[in-house]
Short mmCIF file of N, CA, C and O in Angstrom, two decimals:
data_model
loop_
_atom_site.label_atom_id
_atom_site.label_comp_id
_atom_site.label_asym_id
_atom_site.label_seq_id
_atom_site.Cartn_x
_atom_site.Cartn_y
_atom_site.Cartn_z
N UNK A 5 6.56 27.08 -3.72
CA UNK A 5 5.33 27.84 -3.49
C UNK A 5 4.99 28.63 -4.74
O UNK A 5 3.85 28.64 -5.17
N UNK A 6 6.00 29.27 -5.32
CA UNK A 6 5.77 30.09 -6.50
C UNK A 6 5.26 29.27 -7.68
O UNK A 6 4.47 29.76 -8.48
N UNK A 7 5.71 28.03 -7.77
CA UNK A 7 5.29 27.17 -8.88
C UNK A 7 3.99 26.42 -8.59
O UNK A 7 3.51 25.66 -9.42
N UNK A 8 3.42 26.60 -7.40
CA UNK A 8 2.17 25.95 -7.07
C UNK A 8 2.30 24.51 -6.58
O UNK A 8 1.31 23.78 -6.50
N UNK A 9 3.51 24.07 -6.27
CA UNK A 9 3.71 22.70 -5.79
C UNK A 9 3.28 22.51 -4.35
O UNK A 9 3.07 21.39 -3.91
N UNK A 10 3.19 23.60 -3.61
CA UNK A 10 2.68 23.56 -2.24
C UNK A 10 1.38 24.34 -2.21
O UNK A 10 1.31 25.45 -2.71
N UNK A 11 0.36 23.73 -1.62
CA UNK A 11 -0.92 24.40 -1.52
C UNK A 11 -1.23 24.67 -0.05
O UNK A 11 -0.71 23.99 0.82
N UNK A 12 -2.09 25.66 0.16
CA UNK A 12 -2.52 26.00 1.51
C UNK A 12 -4.02 25.73 1.63
O UNK A 12 -4.82 26.56 1.21
N UNK A 13 -4.39 24.57 2.20
CA UNK A 13 -5.82 24.29 2.37
C UNK A 13 -6.46 25.35 3.28
O UNK A 13 -5.78 25.97 4.08
N UNK A 14 -7.75 25.51 3.14
CA UNK A 14 -8.44 26.51 3.94
C UNK A 14 -8.52 26.13 5.41
O UNK A 14 -8.54 27.00 6.27
N UNK A 15 -8.61 24.83 5.70
CA UNK A 15 -8.75 24.39 7.09
C UNK A 15 -7.66 23.39 7.45
O UNK A 15 -7.14 22.67 6.60
N UNK A 16 -7.34 23.35 8.72
CA UNK A 16 -6.40 22.37 9.24
C UNK A 16 -7.14 21.05 9.43
O UNK A 16 -8.23 21.02 10.00
N UNK A 17 -6.56 19.96 8.94
CA UNK A 17 -7.19 18.65 9.03
C UNK A 17 -6.53 17.85 10.16
O UNK A 17 -5.66 17.00 9.92
N UNK A 18 -6.96 18.12 11.40
CA UNK A 18 -6.36 17.43 12.54
C UNK A 18 -6.68 15.94 12.54
O UNK A 18 -5.85 15.14 12.98
N UNK A 19 -7.86 15.57 12.05
CA UNK A 19 -8.22 14.14 12.02
C UNK A 19 -7.31 13.36 11.08
O UNK A 19 -6.88 12.25 11.41
N UNK A 20 -7.02 13.91 9.93
CA UNK A 20 -6.13 13.21 9.00
C UNK A 20 -4.71 13.16 9.57
O UNK A 20 -4.04 12.13 9.46
N UNK A 21 -4.27 14.24 10.19
CA UNK A 21 -2.94 14.25 10.80
C UNK A 21 -2.85 13.19 11.88
O UNK A 21 -1.85 12.46 11.97
N UNK A 22 -3.88 13.05 12.70
CA UNK A 22 -3.91 12.04 13.76
C UNK A 22 -3.92 10.64 13.15
O UNK A 22 -3.21 9.74 13.63
N UNK A 23 -4.68 10.45 12.09
CA UNK A 23 -4.73 9.16 11.41
C UNK A 23 -3.36 8.79 10.82
O UNK A 23 -2.93 7.63 10.91
N UNK A 24 -2.68 9.76 10.23
CA UNK A 24 -1.34 9.51 9.69
C UNK A 24 -0.37 9.11 10.80
O UNK A 24 0.45 8.20 10.62
N UNK A 25 -0.47 9.77 11.95
CA UNK A 25 0.36 9.42 13.10
C UNK A 25 0.05 8.00 13.57
O UNK A 25 0.97 7.20 13.78
N UNK A 26 -1.23 7.68 13.71
CA UNK A 26 -1.62 6.34 14.16
C UNK A 26 -1.11 5.27 13.19
O UNK A 26 -0.58 4.24 13.63
N UNK A 27 -1.27 5.50 11.90
CA UNK A 27 -0.80 4.53 10.90
C UNK A 27 0.71 4.36 10.98
O UNK A 27 1.22 3.23 10.92
N UNK A 28 1.43 5.47 11.09
CA UNK A 28 2.89 5.42 11.16
C UNK A 28 3.35 4.66 12.39
O UNK A 28 4.26 3.82 12.32
N UNK A 29 2.70 4.91 13.53
CA UNK A 29 3.09 4.22 14.76
C UNK A 29 2.77 2.72 14.68
O UNK A 29 3.56 1.89 15.16
N UNK A 30 1.66 2.37 14.08
CA UNK A 30 1.31 0.96 13.93
C UNK A 30 2.30 0.26 12.99
O UNK A 30 2.77 -0.84 13.28
N UNK A 31 2.64 0.93 11.88
CA UNK A 31 3.63 0.36 10.95
C UNK A 31 4.98 0.20 11.64
O UNK A 31 5.66 -0.82 11.47
N UNK A 32 5.37 1.19 12.41
CA UNK A 32 6.64 1.15 13.12
C UNK A 32 6.68 -0.01 14.12
O UNK A 32 7.68 -0.72 14.21
N UNK A 33 5.59 -0.20 14.83
CA UNK A 33 5.49 -1.29 15.79
C UNK A 33 5.62 -2.65 15.09
O UNK A 33 6.33 -3.54 15.57
N UNK A 34 4.99 -2.78 13.94
CA UNK A 34 5.07 -4.03 13.18
C UNK A 34 6.49 -4.26 12.66
O UNK A 34 7.01 -5.37 12.70
N UNK A 35 7.12 -3.18 12.21
CA UNK A 35 8.47 -3.30 11.67
C UNK A 35 9.49 -3.71 12.72
O UNK A 35 10.51 -4.34 12.38
N UNK A 36 9.25 -3.37 13.98
CA UNK A 36 10.19 -3.80 15.04
C UNK A 36 10.35 -5.31 15.02
O UNK A 36 11.44 -5.82 15.26
N UNK A 37 9.26 -6.01 14.74
CA UNK A 37 9.30 -7.48 14.70
C UNK A 37 9.79 -8.02 13.37
O UNK A 37 10.39 -9.10 13.32
N UNK A 38 9.51 -7.30 12.29
CA UNK A 38 9.79 -7.86 10.96
C UNK A 38 11.13 -7.43 10.36
O UNK A 38 11.66 -8.14 9.51
N UNK A 39 11.69 -6.30 10.79
CA UNK A 39 12.97 -5.87 10.22
C UNK A 39 14.06 -6.91 10.40
O UNK A 39 14.80 -7.20 9.45
N UNK A 40 14.20 -7.53 11.58
CA UNK A 40 15.24 -8.56 11.70
C UNK A 40 15.08 -9.70 10.68
O UNK A 40 16.08 -10.20 10.14
N UNK A 41 13.85 -10.07 10.40
CA UNK A 41 13.60 -11.12 9.41
C UNK A 41 14.00 -10.63 8.02
O UNK A 41 14.67 -11.35 7.27
N UNK A 42 13.59 -9.40 7.69
CA UNK A 42 13.93 -8.86 6.36
C UNK A 42 15.43 -8.67 6.21
O UNK A 42 15.98 -8.89 5.13
N UNK A 43 16.11 -8.27 7.29
CA UNK A 43 17.57 -8.14 7.23
C UNK A 43 18.23 -9.50 7.00
O UNK A 43 19.15 -9.62 6.18
N UNK A 44 17.74 -10.52 7.68
CA UNK A 44 18.28 -11.86 7.51
C UNK A 44 18.10 -12.34 6.07
O UNK A 44 18.97 -12.99 5.50
N UNK A 45 16.95 -12.00 5.49
CA UNK A 45 16.67 -12.39 4.10
C UNK A 45 17.26 -11.41 3.09
O UNK A 45 17.07 -11.56 1.89
N UNK A 46 17.92 -10.35 3.62
CA UNK A 46 18.58 -9.33 2.80
C UNK A 46 17.60 -8.57 1.90
O UNK A 46 17.91 -8.17 0.79
N UNK A 47 16.39 -8.38 2.41
CA UNK A 47 15.37 -7.64 1.67
C UNK A 47 15.40 -6.17 2.11
O UNK A 47 14.45 -5.66 2.71
N UNK A 48 16.50 -5.49 1.81
CA UNK A 48 16.71 -4.12 2.26
C UNK A 48 15.81 -3.12 1.54
O UNK A 48 15.48 -2.08 2.08
N UNK A 49 15.39 -3.47 0.33
CA UNK A 49 14.49 -2.59 -0.41
C UNK A 49 13.13 -2.48 0.27
O UNK A 49 12.55 -1.39 0.36
N UNK A 50 12.62 -3.59 0.76
CA UNK A 50 11.33 -3.57 1.46
C UNK A 50 11.43 -2.79 2.77
O UNK A 50 10.54 -2.01 3.10
N UNK A 51 12.53 -2.98 3.48
CA UNK A 51 12.73 -2.21 4.71
C UNK A 51 12.77 -0.72 4.37
O UNK A 51 12.14 0.10 5.04
N UNK A 52 13.54 -0.38 3.34
CA UNK A 52 13.71 1.02 2.94
C UNK A 52 12.36 1.65 2.61
O UNK A 52 12.03 2.74 3.08
N UNK A 53 11.58 0.97 1.77
CA UNK A 53 10.27 1.52 1.39
C UNK A 53 9.38 1.71 2.61
O UNK A 53 8.67 2.72 2.72
N UNK A 54 9.42 0.76 3.52
CA UNK A 54 8.58 0.85 4.72
C UNK A 54 9.01 2.01 5.62
O UNK A 54 8.16 2.78 6.09
N UNK A 55 10.29 2.14 5.85
CA UNK A 55 10.79 3.24 6.69
C UNK A 55 10.50 4.59 6.03
O UNK A 55 10.13 5.55 6.69
N UNK A 56 10.68 4.64 4.72
CA UNK A 56 10.41 5.88 3.99
C UNK A 56 8.94 6.27 4.11
O UNK A 56 8.61 7.44 4.33
N UNK A 57 8.05 5.31 3.97
CA UNK A 57 6.61 5.60 4.02
C UNK A 57 6.21 6.12 5.39
O UNK A 57 5.40 7.04 5.50
N UNK A 58 6.78 5.56 6.43
CA UNK A 58 6.52 6.07 7.78
C UNK A 58 6.98 7.51 7.89
O UNK A 58 6.25 8.38 8.39
N UNK A 59 8.17 7.78 7.41
CA UNK A 59 8.72 9.14 7.44
C UNK A 59 7.81 10.10 6.69
O UNK A 59 7.46 11.18 7.19
N UNK A 60 7.39 9.72 5.50
CA UNK A 60 6.55 10.58 4.68
C UNK A 60 5.21 10.86 5.35
O UNK A 60 4.72 11.98 5.36
N UNK A 61 4.60 9.83 5.92
CA UNK A 61 3.31 10.02 6.60
C UNK A 61 3.43 11.03 7.73
O UNK A 61 2.56 11.89 7.91
N UNK A 62 4.49 10.92 8.50
CA UNK A 62 4.68 11.83 9.63
C UNK A 62 4.89 13.27 9.16
O UNK A 62 4.29 14.19 9.71
N UNK A 63 5.71 13.44 8.14
CA UNK A 63 5.94 14.80 7.61
C UNK A 63 4.65 15.36 7.03
O UNK A 63 4.30 16.52 7.26
N UNK A 64 3.91 14.54 6.31
CA UNK A 64 2.63 14.99 5.76
C UNK A 64 1.69 15.42 6.89
O UNK A 64 1.02 16.45 6.80
N UNK A 65 1.63 14.63 7.96
CA UNK A 65 0.79 14.97 9.10
C UNK A 65 1.19 16.29 9.73
O UNK A 65 0.34 17.13 10.06
N UNK A 66 2.47 16.49 9.91
CA UNK A 66 2.97 17.74 10.49
C UNK A 66 2.55 18.93 9.63
O UNK A 66 2.03 19.93 10.13
N UNK A 67 2.76 18.80 8.34
CA UNK A 67 2.48 19.93 7.45
C UNK A 67 0.99 20.17 7.28
O UNK A 67 0.58 21.31 7.05
N UNK A 68 0.17 19.13 7.41
CA UNK A 68 -1.28 19.36 7.40
C UNK A 68 -1.67 20.32 8.53
O UNK A 68 -2.54 21.17 8.35
N UNK A 69 -1.01 20.18 9.67
CA UNK A 69 -1.31 21.05 10.81
C UNK A 69 -0.76 22.47 10.61
O UNK A 69 -1.17 23.39 11.29
N UNK A 70 0.15 22.61 9.66
CA UNK A 70 0.67 23.93 9.30
C UNK A 70 -0.03 24.49 8.06
O UNK A 70 0.41 25.49 7.51
N UNK A 71 -1.09 23.81 7.64
CA UNK A 71 -1.86 24.20 6.46
C UNK A 71 -1.01 24.21 5.19
O UNK A 71 -1.08 25.12 4.38
N UNK A 72 -0.21 23.16 5.03
CA UNK A 72 0.60 22.97 3.84
C UNK A 72 0.30 21.58 3.29
O UNK A 72 0.29 20.60 4.03
N UNK A 73 0.09 21.50 1.98
CA UNK A 73 -0.20 20.22 1.34
C UNK A 73 0.55 20.16 0.02
O UNK A 73 0.65 21.15 -0.69
N UNK A 74 1.05 18.98 -0.29
CA UNK A 74 1.70 18.75 -1.58
C UNK A 74 1.62 17.27 -1.90
O UNK A 74 1.76 16.44 -1.02
N UNK A 75 1.39 16.96 -3.15
CA UNK A 75 1.44 15.57 -3.59
C UNK A 75 2.88 15.18 -3.94
O UNK A 75 3.17 14.03 -4.21
N UNK A 76 3.76 16.15 -3.93
CA UNK A 76 5.15 15.96 -4.30
C UNK A 76 5.99 15.81 -3.02
O UNK A 76 6.11 16.76 -2.25
N UNK A 77 6.55 14.65 -2.79
CA UNK A 77 7.32 14.41 -1.57
C UNK A 77 8.52 15.33 -1.47
O UNK A 77 8.85 15.80 -0.38
N UNK A 78 9.16 15.59 -2.58
CA UNK A 78 10.34 16.45 -2.56
C UNK A 78 9.99 17.84 -2.03
O UNK A 78 10.75 18.41 -1.24
N UNK A 79 8.85 18.35 -2.40
CA UNK A 79 8.44 19.67 -1.92
C UNK A 79 8.12 19.65 -0.42
O UNK A 79 8.39 20.63 0.28
N UNK A 80 7.54 18.57 0.07
CA UNK A 80 7.29 18.46 1.51
C UNK A 80 8.60 18.56 2.29
O UNK A 80 8.69 19.28 3.28
N UNK A 81 9.60 17.82 1.83
CA UNK A 81 10.88 17.81 2.52
C UNK A 81 11.62 19.14 2.36
O UNK A 81 12.25 19.62 3.31
N UNK A 82 11.54 19.72 1.18
CA UNK A 82 12.17 21.03 0.98
C UNK A 82 11.56 22.05 1.93
O UNK A 82 12.27 22.86 2.54
N UNK A 83 10.24 22.00 2.09
CA UNK A 83 9.55 22.93 2.97
C UNK A 83 10.07 22.80 4.40
O UNK A 83 10.40 23.80 5.04
N UNK A 84 10.15 21.57 4.92
CA UNK A 84 10.59 21.44 6.31
C UNK A 84 12.06 21.83 6.49
O UNK A 84 12.42 22.40 7.51
N UNK A 85 12.89 21.57 5.48
CA UNK A 85 14.30 21.94 5.59
C UNK A 85 14.49 23.45 5.56
O UNK A 85 15.37 23.98 6.25
N UNK A 86 13.65 24.15 4.81
CA UNK A 86 13.76 25.61 4.70
C UNK A 86 13.05 26.30 5.86
O UNK A 86 13.59 27.22 6.47
N UNK A 87 11.84 25.88 6.16
CA UNK A 87 11.01 26.56 7.16
C UNK A 87 11.30 26.15 8.60
O UNK A 87 10.92 26.86 9.53
N UNK A 88 11.91 24.99 8.78
CA UNK A 88 12.14 24.49 10.14
C UNK A 88 13.59 24.06 10.32
O UNK A 88 13.86 22.90 10.68
N UNK A 89 14.50 24.98 10.14
CA UNK A 89 15.92 24.68 10.30
C UNK A 89 16.23 24.16 11.71
O UNK A 89 17.16 23.39 11.92
N UNK A 90 15.41 24.58 12.70
CA UNK A 90 15.61 24.17 14.09
C UNK A 90 15.42 22.66 14.28
O UNK A 90 15.86 22.10 15.29
N UNK A 91 14.78 21.98 13.33
CA UNK A 91 14.59 20.53 13.44
C UNK A 91 15.84 19.77 13.04
O UNK A 91 15.94 18.57 13.23
N UNK A 92 16.79 20.46 12.41
CA UNK A 92 18.07 19.87 12.03
C UNK A 92 17.92 18.67 11.10
O UNK A 92 18.54 17.62 11.29
N UNK A 93 17.06 18.82 10.09
CA UNK A 93 16.87 17.78 9.08
C UNK A 93 17.81 18.10 7.91
O UNK A 93 17.75 19.18 7.33
N UNK A 94 18.68 17.16 7.62
CA UNK A 94 19.66 17.37 6.56
C UNK A 94 19.04 17.09 5.20
O UNK A 94 18.52 15.98 4.96
N UNK A 95 19.09 18.08 4.32
CA UNK A 95 18.49 17.94 2.99
C UNK A 95 19.08 16.76 2.23
O UNK A 95 18.35 15.96 1.63
N UNK A 96 20.40 16.63 2.23
CA UNK A 96 21.02 15.55 1.46
C UNK A 96 20.59 14.17 1.97
O UNK A 96 20.38 13.26 1.17
N UNK A 97 20.45 14.04 3.27
CA UNK A 97 20.02 12.76 3.84
C UNK A 97 18.59 12.43 3.42
O UNK A 97 18.32 11.34 2.91
N UNK A 98 17.69 13.36 3.62
CA UNK A 98 16.28 13.07 3.33
C UNK A 98 16.04 12.95 1.82
O UNK A 98 15.22 12.14 1.39
N UNK A 99 16.78 13.69 1.04
CA UNK A 99 16.66 13.57 -0.42
C UNK A 99 17.20 12.23 -0.89
O UNK A 99 16.63 11.59 -1.78
N UNK A 100 18.28 11.75 -0.30
CA UNK A 100 18.81 10.42 -0.64
C UNK A 100 17.81 9.34 -0.28
O UNK A 100 17.59 8.40 -1.05
N UNK A 101 17.17 9.49 0.89
CA UNK A 101 16.13 8.53 1.28
C UNK A 101 15.03 8.49 0.22
O UNK A 101 14.57 7.41 -0.16
N UNK A 102 14.61 9.66 -0.24
CA UNK A 102 13.53 9.74 -1.24
C UNK A 102 13.97 9.13 -2.56
O UNK A 102 13.25 8.34 -3.17
N UNK A 103 15.15 9.50 -3.03
CA UNK A 103 15.63 9.01 -4.32
C UNK A 103 15.82 7.50 -4.33
O UNK A 103 15.47 6.83 -5.31
N UNK A 104 16.38 6.96 -3.24
CA UNK A 104 16.56 5.50 -3.19
C UNK A 104 15.22 4.79 -3.10
O UNK A 104 15.03 3.74 -3.72
N UNK A 105 14.27 5.37 -2.36
CA UNK A 105 12.92 4.79 -2.31
C UNK A 105 12.31 4.77 -3.70
O UNK A 105 11.72 3.78 -4.13
N UNK A 106 12.46 5.87 -4.44
CA UNK A 106 11.93 5.92 -5.80
C UNK A 106 12.59 4.88 -6.70
O UNK A 106 11.93 4.26 -7.53
N UNK A 107 13.88 4.69 -6.52
CA UNK A 107 14.59 3.68 -7.30
C UNK A 107 14.04 2.28 -7.05
O UNK A 107 13.84 1.50 -7.97
N UNK A 108 13.80 1.97 -5.78
CA UNK A 108 13.23 0.67 -5.41
C UNK A 108 11.80 0.56 -5.92
O UNK A 108 11.42 -0.43 -6.56
N UNK A 109 11.01 1.59 -5.64
CA UNK A 109 9.57 1.57 -5.90
C UNK A 109 9.22 1.59 -7.39
O UNK A 109 8.36 0.84 -7.83
N UNK A 110 9.90 2.44 -8.14
CA UNK A 110 9.53 2.64 -9.55
C UNK A 110 10.43 1.91 -10.55
O UNK A 110 10.01 1.64 -11.66
N UNK A 111 11.67 1.64 -10.15
CA UNK A 111 12.61 1.08 -11.12
C UNK A 111 13.15 -0.29 -10.73
O UNK A 111 13.95 -0.87 -11.46
N UNK A 112 12.73 -0.79 -9.57
CA UNK A 112 13.17 -2.11 -9.14
C UNK A 112 14.63 -2.19 -8.74
O UNK A 112 15.21 -3.28 -8.73
N UNK A 113 15.24 -1.06 -8.40
CA UNK A 113 16.64 -1.08 -7.98
C UNK A 113 16.74 -1.60 -6.55
O UNK A 113 15.97 -1.23 -5.70
N UNK A 114 17.72 -2.44 -6.29
CA UNK A 114 17.89 -2.95 -4.93
C UNK A 114 18.60 -1.94 -4.02
O UNK A 114 19.26 -1.02 -4.49
N UNK A 115 18.43 -2.12 -2.72
CA UNK A 115 19.21 -1.39 -1.72
C UNK A 115 20.18 -2.41 -1.14
O UNK A 115 19.76 -3.50 -0.71
N UNK A 116 21.46 -2.08 -1.12
CA UNK A 116 22.43 -3.04 -0.60
C UNK A 116 22.57 -2.92 0.92
O UNK A 116 22.11 -1.95 1.53
N UNK A 117 23.20 -3.92 1.50
CA UNK A 117 23.34 -4.00 2.96
C UNK A 117 24.10 -2.81 3.52
O UNK A 117 23.73 -2.27 4.57
N UNK A 118 25.13 -2.37 2.83
CA UNK A 118 25.93 -1.25 3.33
C UNK A 118 25.13 0.05 3.37
O UNK A 118 25.22 0.82 4.32
N UNK A 119 24.33 0.28 2.35
CA UNK A 119 23.50 1.48 2.32
C UNK A 119 22.47 1.44 3.43
O UNK A 119 22.25 2.43 4.13
N UNK A 120 21.83 0.27 3.63
CA UNK A 120 20.87 0.15 4.71
C UNK A 120 21.54 0.40 6.06
O UNK A 120 21.03 1.15 6.89
N UNK A 121 22.71 -0.20 6.29
CA UNK A 121 23.42 0.01 7.56
C UNK A 121 23.73 1.48 7.78
O UNK A 121 23.64 1.98 8.90
N UNK A 122 24.11 2.17 6.71
CA UNK A 122 24.45 3.60 6.81
C UNK A 122 23.23 4.44 7.19
O UNK A 122 23.35 5.44 7.89
N UNK A 123 22.05 4.06 6.72
CA UNK A 123 20.84 4.88 6.91
C UNK A 123 19.90 4.37 8.00
O UNK A 123 18.96 5.08 8.36
N UNK A 124 20.14 3.20 8.54
CA UNK A 124 19.24 2.63 9.54
C UNK A 124 19.04 3.59 10.72
O UNK A 124 17.90 3.87 11.11
N UNK A 125 20.11 4.08 11.29
CA UNK A 125 20.02 4.99 12.43
C UNK A 125 19.42 6.33 12.01
O UNK A 125 18.63 6.93 12.75
N UNK A 126 19.74 6.78 10.81
CA UNK A 126 19.19 8.05 10.32
C UNK A 126 17.67 7.98 10.21
O UNK A 126 16.96 8.90 10.62
N UNK A 127 17.17 6.88 9.67
CA UNK A 127 15.72 6.70 9.61
C UNK A 127 15.13 6.73 11.02
O UNK A 127 14.13 7.41 11.27
N UNK A 128 15.74 6.01 11.93
CA UNK A 128 15.23 5.95 13.29
C UNK A 128 15.19 7.33 13.95
O UNK A 128 14.17 7.71 14.55
N UNK A 129 16.25 8.08 13.80
CA UNK A 129 16.31 9.43 14.40
C UNK A 129 15.26 10.34 13.77
O UNK A 129 14.53 11.05 14.48
N UNK A 130 15.15 10.32 12.45
CA UNK A 130 14.17 11.18 11.79
C UNK A 130 12.74 10.78 12.16
O UNK A 130 11.90 11.63 12.44
N UNK A 131 12.46 9.49 12.18
CA UNK A 131 11.12 9.03 12.51
C UNK A 131 10.76 9.45 13.95
O UNK A 131 9.67 9.99 14.18
N UNK A 132 11.66 9.23 14.88
CA UNK A 132 11.38 9.62 16.27
C UNK A 132 11.22 11.13 16.40
O UNK A 132 10.35 11.61 17.15
N UNK A 133 12.01 11.89 15.68
CA UNK A 133 11.89 13.35 15.68
C UNK A 133 10.53 13.78 15.16
O UNK A 133 9.85 14.60 15.79
N UNK A 134 10.11 13.21 14.04
CA UNK A 134 8.83 13.60 13.45
C UNK A 134 7.64 13.15 14.30
O UNK A 134 6.64 13.85 14.38
N UNK A 135 7.75 12.00 14.95
CA UNK A 135 6.68 11.57 15.86
C UNK A 135 6.53 12.58 17.00
O UNK A 135 5.42 13.01 17.32
N UNK A 136 7.64 12.97 17.57
CA UNK A 136 7.62 13.93 18.68
C UNK A 136 7.01 15.26 18.24
O UNK A 136 6.16 15.83 18.93
N UNK A 137 7.42 15.76 17.08
CA UNK A 137 6.90 17.03 16.56
C UNK A 137 5.41 16.93 16.29
O UNK A 137 4.63 17.81 16.67
N UNK A 138 4.97 15.87 15.63
CA UNK A 138 3.56 15.71 15.28
C UNK A 138 2.70 15.58 16.54
O UNK A 138 1.64 16.21 16.63
N UNK A 139 3.15 14.82 17.50
CA UNK A 139 2.39 14.69 18.74
C UNK A 139 2.26 16.04 19.45
O UNK A 139 1.20 16.37 19.96
N UNK A 140 3.35 16.80 19.47
CA UNK A 140 3.30 18.11 20.12
C UNK A 140 2.35 19.05 19.39
O UNK A 140 1.56 19.75 20.02
N UNK A 141 2.39 19.03 18.08
CA UNK A 141 1.50 19.90 17.31
C UNK A 141 0.03 19.50 17.52
O UNK A 141 -0.83 20.37 17.62
N UNK A 142 -0.24 18.20 17.61
CA UNK A 142 -1.62 17.76 17.88
C UNK A 142 -2.06 18.19 19.27
O UNK A 142 -3.20 18.64 19.44
N UNK A 143 -1.17 18.10 20.26
CA UNK A 143 -1.50 18.58 21.61
C UNK A 143 -1.78 20.07 21.60
O UNK A 143 -2.72 20.55 22.24
N UNK A 144 -0.97 20.82 20.85
CA UNK A 144 -1.15 22.28 20.77
C UNK A 144 -2.52 22.63 20.18
O UNK A 144 -3.17 23.58 20.61
N UNK A 145 -2.97 21.84 19.19
CA UNK A 145 -4.28 22.10 18.59
C UNK A 145 -5.41 21.80 19.56
O UNK A 145 -6.43 22.49 19.56
N UNK A 146 -5.25 20.79 20.39
CA UNK A 146 -6.26 20.48 21.40
C UNK A 146 -6.42 21.61 22.41
O UNK A 146 -7.49 21.83 22.96
N UNK A 147 -5.31 22.32 22.66
CA UNK A 147 -5.33 23.41 23.65
C UNK A 147 -5.96 24.67 23.10
O UNK A 147 -6.33 25.56 23.87
N UNK A 148 -6.10 24.77 21.81
CA UNK A 148 -6.69 25.99 21.20
C UNK A 148 -8.17 26.04 21.38
O UNK A 148 -8.88 25.11 21.49
#
């Protein structure tokens, strides 16, 4: 916050938050069918990038409703780990997800089968947690 990496927009963008949720849920639904194929083909980098993007969209949607915006993914995750300890998001886990995604996305580094197996359930738990939080926050805004 002090360095300006997190901004506070003047208005809450519920439409964008809802759109991010819809996109994440659609991507998740598609991945249910395609992950087994990608696992069989050992394309763990593509799975990783896809799961990471869903996670990021959900966190971005949540924080839009809290009037927080950042183009820096690391700051989004730092914010939720510091401000929402009750969500039980482990910094090392989410930071590893981000760093490995960056390695795949920007440097062409592969994700091996063991790493994917280790994080598969973690992605699932975090994604389901963020979906639940975002849906609740959107419901709360409708009640205002």
